[in-house]
Amino acid sequence: MDKRPLFPLFFAIFNATLGMGIVAPFLPLYAQHFGASSAAIGLVFGVFALSRSLLLPVVGRLSDRWAKKPFIVGGLLLFSLSSLAYLLCRDVPQLIGARVLHGLAAALVMPASLAYMGELSPKGREAGHMGLFNAFFFGGLAAGPLLGGGLRDLWGMKSSFVTMGALAFLASLVTFLALPYDRPGGGPKTMVPWRSLLRRRPLLGVLLIRFCFSVGIGITWTFLPLLATGRWGLSSSHIGLLISLNVITAMLLQAPSGFLSDRLGRKGFVLVGGGATALCLYFIPWAHGFRGLLLLNLLFGISGGLSIPALMGILVEEGKDLGGMGTVMGVTVTVHSFGMFLGPIFGGLVVDRIGIGGAFQAGAALSLLGVLSFWGLYRKGQGG
């Protein structure tokens, strides 16, 4: 395994997700200053995922055909521009526009960086090495809410946007200078047909469970801050700590869980982690203040730490077999983004009709459905 690309690749993904984590958990509170309703808050949060969903499959396939480095560098530069767009917002439509630009930036970075790492991963140890990549991915997400909460409490929301832009620009420079070009002297490559993906039952199982989980995550990231402030009066720093604990726990488990699932079998890790995710979502509305939410977020992080590396290992195997790693990763992140788009909107509609607790219970039901769908399809794809 060539280790030269690891530092710039890990640095790029850490700073990209750090910037997203600084901003995203507090956007619902920022949108409230513009008079946004629950449904409008869901749209502000979810349109990020929708905008990147439109570009993700294209970026994944083009990174297979040409190269992945230019997409990573260009996306990080676009992250910097989106921070300026946030600073210029004066109403909800403008905030939606800034989220669209932010989503397009993520669409350039995510599938290309995942595919780059997937192609580097040795055969038989895919989950472990993708776990290493995910550790930096989740590391940025974990530090982001904690840093963002502190920045917002000290200097206001605009300081978060400035920090996001500066970090993304720094990452673009490091990536441009230090990340090796992944197609040295090569011309365009033939792309894998779309119909080949539909014939892979294990891949379909992963896509279904990722979609259902993403709906639940979208609900949680959108409405947990509102639940925490409205019901228990928690501060932005408390909210940042809750979300950071969730992601830090998942981060710490990524590599060890991935290498262990390579040895013991990935299906069991996905099923146990997925079932725990559904339970955590279901019980969030009944948490007793900060301590109860802290415990549930810890368990939520453990569930993600068990399931995500195993799922990524399956994806890398599928990408290698099909000969289209960028295409597989692009479709996977598209499904994730589509779930993140529908989750906040669906959750907002549920909140307006039956209350905020119902949104988390609906997310739990969908997560359980995803676990069952994965189990059925993966078992058939592996011959029972």
mmCIF file of C-alpha atoms in Angstrom:
data_model
loop_
_atom_site.group_PDB
_atom_site.id
_atom_site.type_symbol
_atom_site.label_atom_id
_atom_site.label_comp_id
_atom_site.label_asym_id
_atom_site.label_seq_id
_atom_site.Cartn_x
_atom_site.Cartn_y
_atom_site.Cartn_z
ATOM 1 C CA MET A 1 0.000 0.000 0.000
ATOM 2 C CA ASP A 2 1.394 3.397 -1.058
ATOM 3 C CA LYS A 3 1.393 5.580 2.086
ATOM 4 C CA ARG A 4 2.368 8.870 0.401
ATOM 5 C CA PRO A 5 -1.226 10.012 -0.266
ATOM 6 C CA LEU A 6 -2.434 9.290 3.278
ATOM 7 C CA PHE A 7 -1.467 12.530 5.048
ATOM 8 C CA PRO A 8 -2.850 14.990 2.456
ATOM 9 C CA LEU A 9 -5.949 12.835 1.957
ATOM 10 C CA PHE A 10 -6.627 12.591 5.692
ATOM 11 C CA PHE A 11 -5.868 16.304 6.156
ATOM 12 C CA ALA A 12 -8.301 17.239 3.388
ATOM 13 C CA ILE A 13 -11.194 15.166 4.679
ATOM 14 C CA PHE A 14 -10.611 16.221 8.303
ATOM 15 C CA ASN A 15 -10.746 19.930 7.461
ATOM 16 C CA ALA A 16 -13.709 19.547 5.124
ATOM 17 C CA THR A 17 -15.803 17.774 7.740
ATOM 18 C CA LEU A 18 -14.534 20.054 10.516
ATOM 19 C CA GLY A 19 -15.950 23.006 8.562
ATOM 20 C CA MET A 20 -19.286 21.247 8.063
ATOM 21 C CA GLY A 21 -19.451 20.312 11.743
ATOM 22 C CA ILE A 22 -18.758 23.881 12.857
ATOM 23 C CA VAL A 23 -21.787 25.181 10.961
ATOM 24 C CA ALA A 24 -24.409 22.456 10.509
ATOM 25 C CA PRO A 25 -25.613 21.765 14.094
ATOM 26 C CA PHE A 26 -26.430 25.449 14.679
ATOM 27 C CA LEU A 27 -28.046 26.291 11.347
ATOM 28 C CA PRO A 28 -31.553 25.515 12.714
ATOM 29 C CA LEU A 29 -30.982 28.153 15.413
ATOM 30 C CA TYR A 30 -29.536 30.570 12.828
ATOM 31 C CA ALA A 31 -32.549 30.055 10.565
ATOM 32 C CA GLN A 32 -34.903 30.909 13.433
ATOM 33 C CA HIS A 33 -33.465 34.445 13.441
ATOM 34 C CA PHE A 34 -34.945 34.827 9.944
ATOM 35 C CA GLY A 35 -38.388 33.664 11.147
ATOM 36 C CA ALA A 36 -38.202 30.175 9.606
ATOM 37 C CA SER A 37 -40.934 27.634 10.451
ATOM 38 C CA SER A 38 -40.155 24.018 11.371
ATOM 39 C CA ALA A 39 -40.736 22.948 7.759
ATOM 40 C CA ALA A 40 -38.552 25.815 6.471
ATOM 41 C CA ILE A 41 -35.786 24.864 8.908
ATOM 42 C CA GLY A 42 -35.984 21.328 7.562
ATOM 43 C CA LEU A 43 -35.648 22.691 4.021
ATOM 44 C CA VAL A 44 -32.644 24.873 4.945
ATOM 45 C CA PHE A 45 -30.913 21.885 6.452
ATOM 46 C CA GLY A 46 -31.981 19.343 3.832
ATOM 47 C CA VAL A 47 -31.299 21.331 0.657
ATOM 48 C CA PHE A 48 -27.570 20.876 1.310
ATOM 49 C CA ALA A 49 -28.045 17.150 0.805
ATOM 50 C CA LEU A 50 -30.333 17.619 -2.199
ATOM 51 C CA SER A 51 -27.914 19.896 -4.047
ATOM 52 C CA ARG A 52 -24.984 17.558 -3.603
ATOM 53 C CA SER A 53 -27.157 14.579 -4.559
ATOM 54 C CA LEU A 54 -27.621 16.032 -8.048
ATOM 55 C CA LEU A 55 -23.864 16.150 -8.651
ATOM 56 C CA LEU A 56 -22.523 13.161 -6.715
ATOM 57 C CA PRO A 57 -23.121 10.410 -9.324
ATOM 58 C CA VAL A 58 -21.575 12.577 -12.040
ATOM 59 C CA VAL A 59 -18.492 13.359 -9.947
ATOM 60 C CA GLY A 60 -18.047 9.704 -8.989
ATOM 61 C CA ARG A 61 -18.118 8.529 -12.585
ATOM 62 C CA LEU A 62 -15.913 11.338 -13.891
ATOM 63 C CA SER A 63 -13.349 10.604 -11.171
ATOM 64 C CA ASP A 64 -13.247 7.018 -12.480
ATOM 65 C CA ARG A 65 -12.813 8.227 -16.035
ATOM 66 C CA TRP A 66 -10.189 10.903 -15.406
ATOM 67 C CA ALA A 67 -8.711 11.497 -11.933
ATOM 68 C CA LYS A 68 -9.782 12.180 -8.355
ATOM 69 C CA LYS A 69 -7.330 14.839 -7.165
ATOM 70 C CA PRO A 70 -8.790 17.770 -9.205
ATOM 71 C CA PHE A 71 -12.255 17.150 -7.764
ATOM 72 C CA ILE A 72 -10.921 17.117 -4.197
ATOM 73 C CA VAL A 73 -8.954 20.368 -4.620
ATOM 74 C CA GLY A 74 -11.784 22.143 -6.462
ATOM 75 C CA GLY A 75 -14.350 21.104 -3.888
ATOM 76 C CA LEU A 76 -12.269 22.451 -1.006
ATOM 77 C CA LEU A 77 -11.968 25.809 -2.774
ATOM 78 C CA LEU A 78 -15.742 25.870 -3.245
ATOM 79 C CA PHE A 79 -16.131 25.223 0.499
ATOM 80 C CA SER A 80 -14.274 28.504 1.079
ATOM 81 C CA LEU A 81 -16.601 30.382 -1.262
ATOM 82 C CA SER A 82 -19.688 28.958 0.430
ATOM 83 C CA SER A 83 -18.534 30.402 3.764
ATOM 84 C CA LEU A 84 -18.650 33.857 2.179
ATOM 85 C CA ALA A 85 -22.163 33.138 0.913
ATOM 86 C CA TYR A 86 -23.301 32.334 4.470
ATOM 87 C CA LEU A 87 -21.895 35.642 5.709
ATOM 88 C CA LEU A 88 -23.902 37.588 3.117
ATOM 89 C CA CYS A 89 -27.270 35.968 3.945
ATOM 90 C CA ARG A 90 -30.133 38.260 4.989
ATOM 91 C CA ASP A 91 -33.193 35.987 4.770
ATOM 92 C CA VAL A 92 -34.281 32.343 4.407
ATOM 93 C CA PRO A 93 -34.097 32.161 0.560
ATOM 94 C CA GLN A 94 -30.514 33.461 0.655
ATOM 95 C CA LEU A 95 -29.636 30.945 3.368
ATOM 96 C CA ILE A 96 -31.049 28.189 1.153
ATOM 97 C CA GLY A 97 -28.838 29.443 -1.691
ATOM 98 C CA ALA A 98 -25.739 29.297 0.508
ATOM 99 C CA ARG A 99 -26.625 25.755 1.504
ATOM 100 C CA VAL A 100 -26.926 24.787 -2.180
ATOM 101 C CA LEU A 101 -23.398 26.077 -2.853
ATOM 102 C CA HIS A 102 -22.108 24.265 0.229
ATOM 103 C CA GLY A 103 -23.727 21.045 -0.997
ATOM 104 C CA LEU A 104 -22.098 21.339 -4.412
ATOM 105 C CA ALA A 105 -18.697 21.694 -2.721
ATOM 106 C CA ALA A 106 -19.279 18.533 -0.698
ATOM 107 C CA ALA A 107 -20.305 16.703 -3.877
ATOM 108 C CA LEU A 108 -16.877 17.340 -5.380
ATOM 109 C CA VAL A 109 -14.873 16.255 -2.325
ATOM 110 C CA MET A 110 -16.678 13.243 -0.865
ATOM 111 C CA PRO A 111 -16.920 10.593 -3.632
ATOM 112 C CA ALA A 112 -13.478 11.388 -5.027
ATOM 113 C CA SER A 113 -11.736 11.148 -1.650
ATOM 114 C CA LEU A 114 -13.610 7.966 -0.677
ATOM 115 C CA ALA A 115 -12.768 6.358 -4.016
ATOM 116 C CA TYR A 116 -9.119 7.430 -3.748
ATOM 117 C CA MET A 117 -8.868 5.720 -0.338
ATOM 118 C CA GLY A 118 -10.833 2.691 -1.514
ATOM 119 C CA GLU A 119 -8.404 2.048 -4.344
ATOM 120 C CA LEU A 120 -5.491 2.252 -1.902
ATOM 121 C CA SER A 121 -7.011 -0.315 0.516
ATOM 122 C CA PRO A 122 -5.408 -3.803 0.412
ATOM 123 C CA LYS A 123 -7.606 -6.765 -0.490
ATOM 124 C CA GLY A 124 -9.108 -8.475 2.543
ATOM 125 C CA ARG A 125 -8.466 -5.468 4.793
ATOM 126 C CA GLU A 126 -10.852 -3.002 3.194
ATOM 127 C CA ALA A 127 -12.977 -2.310 6.277
ATOM 128 C CA GLY A 128 -9.948 -1.630 8.472
ATOM 129 C CA HIS A 129 -8.314 0.820 6.086
ATOM 130 C CA MET A 130 -11.597 2.584 5.341
ATOM 131 C CA GLY A 131 -11.991 2.751 9.115
ATOM 132 C CA LEU A 132 -8.740 4.722 9.268
ATOM 133 C CA PHE A 133 -10.103 7.140 6.675
ATOM 134 C CA ASN A 134 -13.415 7.379 8.547
ATOM 135 C CA ALA A 135 -11.555 8.166 11.770
ATOM 136 C CA PHE A 136 -10.370 11.447 10.235
ATOM 137 C CA PHE A 137 -13.772 12.025 8.647
ATOM 138 C CA PHE A 138 -15.507 11.633 12.009
ATOM 139 C CA GLY A 139 -12.688 13.455 13.778
ATOM 140 C CA GLY A 140 -13.558 16.594 11.837
ATOM 141 C CA LEU A 141 -17.263 16.146 12.492
ATOM 142 C CA ALA A 142 -16.582 15.588 16.196
ATOM 143 C CA ALA A 143 -14.405 18.651 16.661
ATOM 144 C CA GLY A 144 -16.679 20.819 14.522
ATOM 145 C CA PRO A 145 -19.770 21.080 16.770
ATOM 146 C CA LEU A 146 -17.638 21.577 19.869
ATOM 147 C CA LEU A 147 -15.623 24.342 18.202
ATOM 148 C CA GLY A 148 -18.718 25.789 16.539
ATOM 149 C CA GLY A 149 -20.642 25.928 19.809
ATOM 150 C CA GLY A 150 -17.798 27.765 21.517
ATOM 151 C CA LEU A 151 -17.365 30.203 18.613
ATOM 152 C CA ARG A 152 -21.096 30.937 18.520
ATOM 153 C CA ASP A 153 -21.288 31.547 22.269
ATOM 154 C CA LEU A 154 -18.242 33.858 22.210
ATOM 155 C CA TRP A 155 -18.468 35.781 18.932
ATOM 156 C CA GLY A 156 -21.680 34.798 17.178
ATOM 157 C CA MET A 157 -22.549 32.589 14.224
ATOM 158 C CA LYS A 158 -20.554 34.595 11.675
ATOM 159 C CA SER A 159 -17.278 33.600 13.332
ATOM 160 C CA SER A 160 -18.151 29.974 12.532
ATOM 161 C CA PHE A 161 -18.510 30.772 8.838
ATOM 162 C CA VAL A 162 -15.150 32.588 8.750
ATOM 163 C CA THR A 163 -13.423 29.652 10.457
ATOM 164 C CA MET A 164 -14.976 27.155 8.038
ATOM 165 C CA GLY A 165 -13.758 29.122 5.027
ATOM 166 C CA ALA A 166 -10.213 29.509 6.329
ATOM 167 C CA LEU A 167 -9.854 25.806 7.130
ATOM 168 C CA ALA A 168 -11.153 24.732 3.736
ATOM 169 C CA PHE A 169 -8.753 27.076 1.916
ATOM 170 C CA LEU A 170 -5.801 25.713 3.905
ATOM 171 C CA ALA A 171 -6.834 22.150 3.086
ATOM 172 C CA SER A 172 -7.066 22.971 -0.625
ATOM 173 C CA LEU A 173 -3.466 24.240 -0.612
ATOM 174 C CA VAL A 174 -2.124 21.174 1.209
ATOM 175 C CA THR A 175 -4.017 18.818 -1.106
ATOM 176 C CA PHE A 176 -2.860 20.613 -4.252
ATOM 177 C CA LEU A 177 0.781 20.550 -3.164
ATOM 178 C CA ALA A 178 1.097 17.158 -1.454
ATOM 179 C CA LEU A 179 -1.534 14.708 -2.782
ATOM 180 C CA PRO A 180 -0.114 12.572 -5.649
ATOM 181 C CA TYR A 181 -1.982 12.676 -8.928
ATOM 182 C CA ASP A 182 -3.890 9.402 -9.103
ATOM 183 C CA ARG A 183 -3.802 8.901 -12.899
ATOM 184 C CA PRO A 184 -0.147 9.463 -13.846
ATOM 185 C CA GLY A 185 0.167 9.648 -17.621
ATOM 186 C CA GLY A 186 -3.192 7.953 -18.114
ATOM 187 C CA GLY A 187 -5.995 8.883 -20.450
ATOM 188 C CA PRO A 188 -9.743 8.422 -19.982
ATOM 189 C CA LYS A 189 -10.956 5.116 -18.573
ATOM 190 C CA THR A 190 -14.064 3.166 -19.579
ATOM 191 C CA MET A 191 -16.806 3.595 -16.971
ATOM 192 C CA VAL A 192 -18.801 0.763 -15.397
ATOM 193 C CA PRO A 193 -22.414 0.508 -16.703
ATOM 194 C CA TRP A 194 -25.163 1.601 -14.290
ATOM 195 C CA ARG A 195 -27.056 -1.678 -14.721
ATOM 196 C CA SER A 196 -24.093 -3.565 -13.236
ATOM 197 C CA LEU A 197 -24.758 -1.889 -9.879
ATOM 198 C CA LEU A 198 -28.391 -3.024 -9.798
ATOM 199 C CA ARG A 199 -27.362 -6.669 -10.120
ATOM 200 C CA ARG A 200 -25.290 -6.643 -6.926
ATOM 201 C CA ARG A 201 -27.528 -7.603 -4.001
ATOM 202 C CA PRO A 202 -24.954 -6.861 -1.263
ATOM 203 C CA LEU A 203 -24.478 -3.395 -2.775
ATOM 204 C CA LEU A 204 -28.248 -2.813 -2.881
ATOM 205 C CA GLY A 205 -28.482 -3.876 0.763
ATOM 206 C CA VAL A 206 -25.814 -1.349 1.755
ATOM 207 C CA LEU A 207 -27.557 1.397 -0.218
ATOM 208 C CA LEU A 208 -30.901 0.737 1.478
ATOM 209 C CA ILE A 209 -29.505 0.731 4.999
ATOM 210 C CA ARG A 210 -27.476 3.882 4.295
ATOM 211 C CA PHE A 211 -30.597 5.651 3.039
ATOM 212 C CA CYS A 212 -32.684 4.733 6.084
ATOM 213 C CA PHE A 213 -29.907 5.657 8.513
ATOM 214 C CA SER A 214 -29.414 8.976 6.752
ATOM 215 C CA VAL A 215 -33.054 9.904 7.224
ATOM 216 C CA GLY A 216 -32.616 9.314 10.944
ATOM 217 C CA ILE A 217 -29.361 11.288 11.075
ATOM 218 C CA GLY A 218 -30.967 14.185 9.208
ATOM 219 C CA ILE A 219 -33.798 14.269 11.736
ATOM 220 C CA THR A 220 -31.365 14.138 14.660
ATOM 221 C CA TRP A 221 -29.003 16.871 13.470
ATOM 222 C CA THR A 222 -31.926 19.160 12.620
ATOM 223 C CA PHE A 223 -34.214 18.742 15.623
ATOM 224 C CA LEU A 224 -31.938 17.681 18.481
ATOM 225 C CA PRO A 225 -30.734 21.307 18.961
ATOM 226 C CA LEU A 226 -34.354 22.502 19.012
ATOM 227 C CA LEU A 227 -35.409 19.765 21.448
ATOM 228 C CA ALA A 228 -32.426 20.425 23.719
ATOM 229 C CA THR A 229 -32.930 24.186 23.867
ATOM 230 C CA GLY A 230 -36.740 24.172 23.940
ATOM 231 C CA ARG A 231 -37.352 21.389 26.465
ATOM 232 C CA TRP A 232 -34.256 21.545 28.679
ATOM 233 C CA GLY A 233 -32.776 25.002 27.982
ATOM 234 C CA LEU A 234 -29.323 23.723 27.006
ATOM 235 C CA SER A 235 -26.723 26.150 25.628
ATOM 236 C CA SER A 236 -24.987 25.950 22.241
ATOM 237 C CA SER A 237 -21.870 24.616 23.968
ATOM 238 C CA HIS A 238 -23.901 21.810 25.563
ATOM 239 C CA ILE A 239 -25.415 20.925 22.187
ATOM 240 C CA GLY A 240 -21.979 20.952 20.590
ATOM 241 C CA LEU A 241 -20.678 18.656 23.323
ATOM 242 C CA LEU A 242 -23.553 16.195 22.804
ATOM 243 C CA ILE A 243 -23.035 15.927 19.067
ATOM 244 C CA SER A 244 -19.256 15.839 19.441
ATOM 245 C CA LEU A 245 -19.451 12.954 21.929
ATOM 246 C CA ASN A 246 -21.550 10.979 19.440
ATOM 247 C CA VAL A 247 -19.055 11.499 16.640
ATOM 248 C CA ILE A 248 -15.905 11.117 18.787
ATOM 249 C CA THR A 249 -17.117 7.729 19.998
ATOM 250 C CA ALA A 250 -17.779 6.605 16.428
ATOM 251 C CA MET A 251 -14.378 7.963 15.383
ATOM 252 C CA LEU A 252 -12.455 6.036 18.043
ATOM 253 C CA LEU A 253 -14.112 2.763 17.028
ATOM 254 C CA GLN A 254 -13.678 3.117 13.252
ATOM 255 C CA ALA A 255 -10.258 1.508 12.748
ATOM 256 C CA PRO A 256 -10.407 -1.244 15.432
ATOM 257 C CA SER A 257 -13.972 -2.161 14.512
ATOM 258 C CA GLY A 258 -13.088 -2.206 10.814
ATOM 259 C CA PHE A 259 -10.076 -4.493 11.197
ATOM 260 C CA LEU A 260 -12.081 -6.750 13.534
ATOM 261 C CA SER A 261 -14.967 -7.010 11.057
ATOM 262 C CA ASP A 262 -12.456 -7.967 8.339
ATOM 263 C CA ARG A 263 -11.552 -10.986 10.478
ATOM 264 C CA LEU A 264 -14.911 -11.948 12.018
ATOM 265 C CA GLY A 265 -17.366 -11.058 9.241
ATOM 266 C CA ARG A 266 -18.963 -7.735 8.401
ATOM 267 C CA LYS A 267 -22.664 -8.658 8.418
ATOM 268 C CA GLY A 268 -22.899 -9.097 12.200
ATOM 269 C CA PHE A 269 -21.295 -5.716 12.871
ATOM 270 C CA VAL A 270 -23.800 -4.031 10.567
ATOM 271 C CA LEU A 271 -26.815 -5.737 12.143
ATOM 272 C CA VAL A 272 -25.807 -5.058 15.757
ATOM 273 C CA GLY A 273 -24.817 -1.459 15.081
ATOM 274 C CA GLY A 274 -27.907 -0.806 12.999
ATOM 275 C CA GLY A 275 -30.286 -2.173 15.621
ATOM 276 C CA ALA A 276 -28.632 -0.041 18.305
ATOM 277 C CA THR A 277 -29.046 3.044 16.114
ATOM 278 C CA ALA A 278 -32.795 2.482 15.860
ATOM 279 C CA LEU A 279 -33.105 2.092 19.655
ATOM 280 C CA CYS A 280 -31.161 5.294 20.338
ATOM 281 C CA LEU A 281 -33.351 7.318 18.003
ATOM 282 C CA TYR A 282 -36.502 5.928 19.586
ATOM 283 C CA PHE A 283 -35.504 6.891 23.137
ATOM 284 C CA ILE A 284 -34.163 10.430 22.499
ATOM 285 C CA PRO A 285 -37.494 12.179 23.308
ATOM 286 C CA TRP A 286 -37.587 10.430 26.715
ATOM 287 C CA ALA A 287 -34.089 11.450 27.770
ATOM 288 C CA HIS A 288 -33.960 13.184 31.151
ATOM 289 C CA GLY A 289 -32.079 16.380 30.393
ATOM 290 C CA PHE A 290 -28.400 16.687 29.543
ATOM 291 C CA ARG A 291 -27.263 13.452 31.224
ATOM 292 C CA GLY A 292 -29.849 11.344 29.433
ATOM 293 C CA LEU A 293 -28.959 12.865 26.068
ATOM 294 C CA LEU A 294 -25.277 12.362 26.836
ATOM 295 C CA LEU A 295 -25.788 8.625 27.416
ATOM 296 C CA LEU A 296 -27.897 8.177 24.275
ATOM 297 C CA ASN A 297 -25.368 10.048 22.141
ATOM 298 C CA LEU A 298 -22.613 7.829 23.524
ATOM 299 C CA LEU A 299 -24.580 4.717 22.533
ATOM 300 C CA PHE A 300 -25.394 6.302 19.173
ATOM 301 C CA GLY A 301 -21.675 6.760 18.544
ATOM 302 C CA ILE A 302 -20.931 3.137 19.475
ATOM 303 C CA SER A 303 -23.558 1.902 17.026
ATOM 304 C CA GLY A 304 -22.028 3.939 14.199
ATOM 305 C CA GLY A 305 -18.552 2.780 15.153
ATOM 306 C CA LEU A 306 -19.638 -0.837 14.759
ATOM 307 C CA SER A 307 -21.634 -0.599 11.531
ATOM 308 C CA ILE A 308 -19.984 2.049 9.335
ATOM 309 C CA PRO A 309 -16.519 0.478 8.784
ATOM 310 C CA ALA A 310 -18.122 -2.878 7.953
ATOM 311 C CA LEU A 311 -20.457 -1.209 5.456
ATOM 312 C CA MET A 312 -17.540 0.642 3.857
ATOM 313 C CA GLY A 313 -15.572 -2.589 3.583
ATOM 314 C CA ILE A 314 -18.447 -4.158 1.646
ATOM 315 C CA LEU A 315 -18.607 -1.123 -0.628
ATOM 316 C CA VAL A 316 -14.886 -1.209 -1.415
ATOM 317 C CA GLU A 317 -15.123 -4.908 -2.274
ATOM 318 C CA GLU A 318 -18.013 -4.159 -4.618
ATOM 319 C CA GLY A 319 -16.151 -1.246 -6.202
ATOM 320 C CA LYS A 320 -13.079 -3.385 -6.868
ATOM 321 C CA ASP A 321 -15.154 -6.206 -8.359
ATOM 322 C CA LEU A 322 -17.024 -3.827 -10.651
ATOM 323 C CA GLY A 323 -13.946 -1.799 -11.616
ATOM 324 C CA GLY A 324 -15.650 1.498 -10.793
ATOM 325 C CA MET A 325 -14.756 2.660 -7.287
ATOM 326 C CA GLY A 326 -15.739 6.271 -7.927
ATOM 327 C CA THR A 327 -19.090 5.225 -9.384
ATOM 328 C CA VAL A 328 -19.899 3.021 -6.378
ATOM 329 C CA MET A 329 -18.882 5.706 -3.886
ATOM 330 C CA GLY A 330 -20.739 8.385 -5.818
ATOM 331 C CA VAL A 331 -23.972 6.391 -5.787
ATOM 332 C CA THR A 332 -23.527 5.556 -2.101
ATOM 333 C CA VAL A 333 -23.009 9.158 -1.048
ATOM 334 C CA THR A 334 -25.936 10.168 -3.291
ATOM 335 C CA VAL A 335 -28.221 7.785 -1.427
ATOM 336 C CA HIS A 336 -26.874 9.122 1.872
ATOM 337 C CA SER A 337 -27.462 12.715 0.742
ATOM 338 C CA PHE A 338 -30.969 11.990 -0.475
ATOM 339 C CA GLY A 339 -31.804 10.523 2.931
ATOM 340 C CA MET A 340 -30.274 13.564 4.650
ATOM 341 C CA PHE A 341 -32.462 15.779 2.448
ATOM 342 C CA LEU A 342 -35.696 13.904 3.101
ATOM 343 C CA GLY A 343 -35.021 13.391 6.817
ATOM 344 C CA PRO A 344 -35.232 17.047 7.909
ATOM 345 C CA ILE A 345 -38.236 17.770 5.678
ATOM 346 C CA PHE A 346 -40.072 14.636 6.770
ATOM 347 C CA GLY A 347 -39.149 15.375 10.373
ATOM 348 C CA GLY A 348 -40.381 18.971 10.057
ATOM 349 C CA LEU A 349 -43.761 17.790 8.776
ATOM 350 C CA VAL A 350 -44.027 15.291 11.628
ATOM 351 C CA VAL A 351 -43.090 17.968 14.190
ATOM 352 C CA ASP A 352 -45.742 20.353 12.857
ATOM 353 C CA ARG A 353 -48.417 17.633 13.086
ATOM 354 C CA ILE A 354 -47.701 15.528 16.187
ATOM 355 C CA GLY A 355 -44.732 17.108 17.971
ATOM 356 C CA ILE A 356 -40.972 16.858 18.012
ATOM 357 C CA GLY A 357 -40.857 13.444 19.729
ATOM 358 C CA GLY A 358 -42.689 11.794 16.846
ATOM 359 C CA ALA A 359 -39.945 12.787 14.409
ATOM 360 C CA PHE A 360 -37.344 10.742 16.300
ATOM 361 C CA GLN A 361 -39.668 7.738 16.574
ATOM 362 C CA ALA A 362 -40.338 7.840 12.820
ATOM 363 C CA GLY A 363 -36.571 7.906 12.221
ATOM 364 C CA ALA A 364 -36.176 4.866 14.481
ATOM 365 C CA ALA A 365 -38.785 2.917 12.496
ATOM 366 C CA LEU A 366 -37.041 3.692 9.200
ATOM 367 C CA SER A 367 -33.652 2.702 10.626
ATOM 368 C CA LEU A 368 -35.054 -0.670 11.676
ATOM 369 C CA LEU A 369 -36.495 -1.126 8.187
ATOM 370 C CA GLY A 370 -33.033 -0.466 6.746
ATOM 371 C CA VAL A 371 -31.475 -3.129 8.975
ATOM 372 C CA LEU A 372 -34.007 -5.741 7.867
ATOM 373 C CA SER A 373 -33.572 -4.821 4.188
ATOM 374 C CA PHE A 374 -29.788 -5.121 4.412
ATOM 375 C CA TRP A 375 -30.020 -8.487 6.180
ATOM 376 C CA GLY A 376 -32.300 -9.955 3.493
ATOM 377 C CA LEU A 377 -30.392 -8.680 0.468
ATOM 378 C CA TYR A 378 -26.890 -9.385 1.811
ATOM 379 C CA ARG A 379 -27.856 -12.944 2.775
ATOM 380 C CA LYS A 380 -29.237 -13.624 -0.720
ATOM 381 C CA GLY A 381 -26.211 -12.057 -2.363
ATOM 382 C CA GLN A 382 -23.884 -14.298 -0.351
ATOM 383 C CA GLY A 383 -25.888 -17.413 -1.174
ATOM 384 C CA GLY A 384 -27.647 -17.573 2.198
#
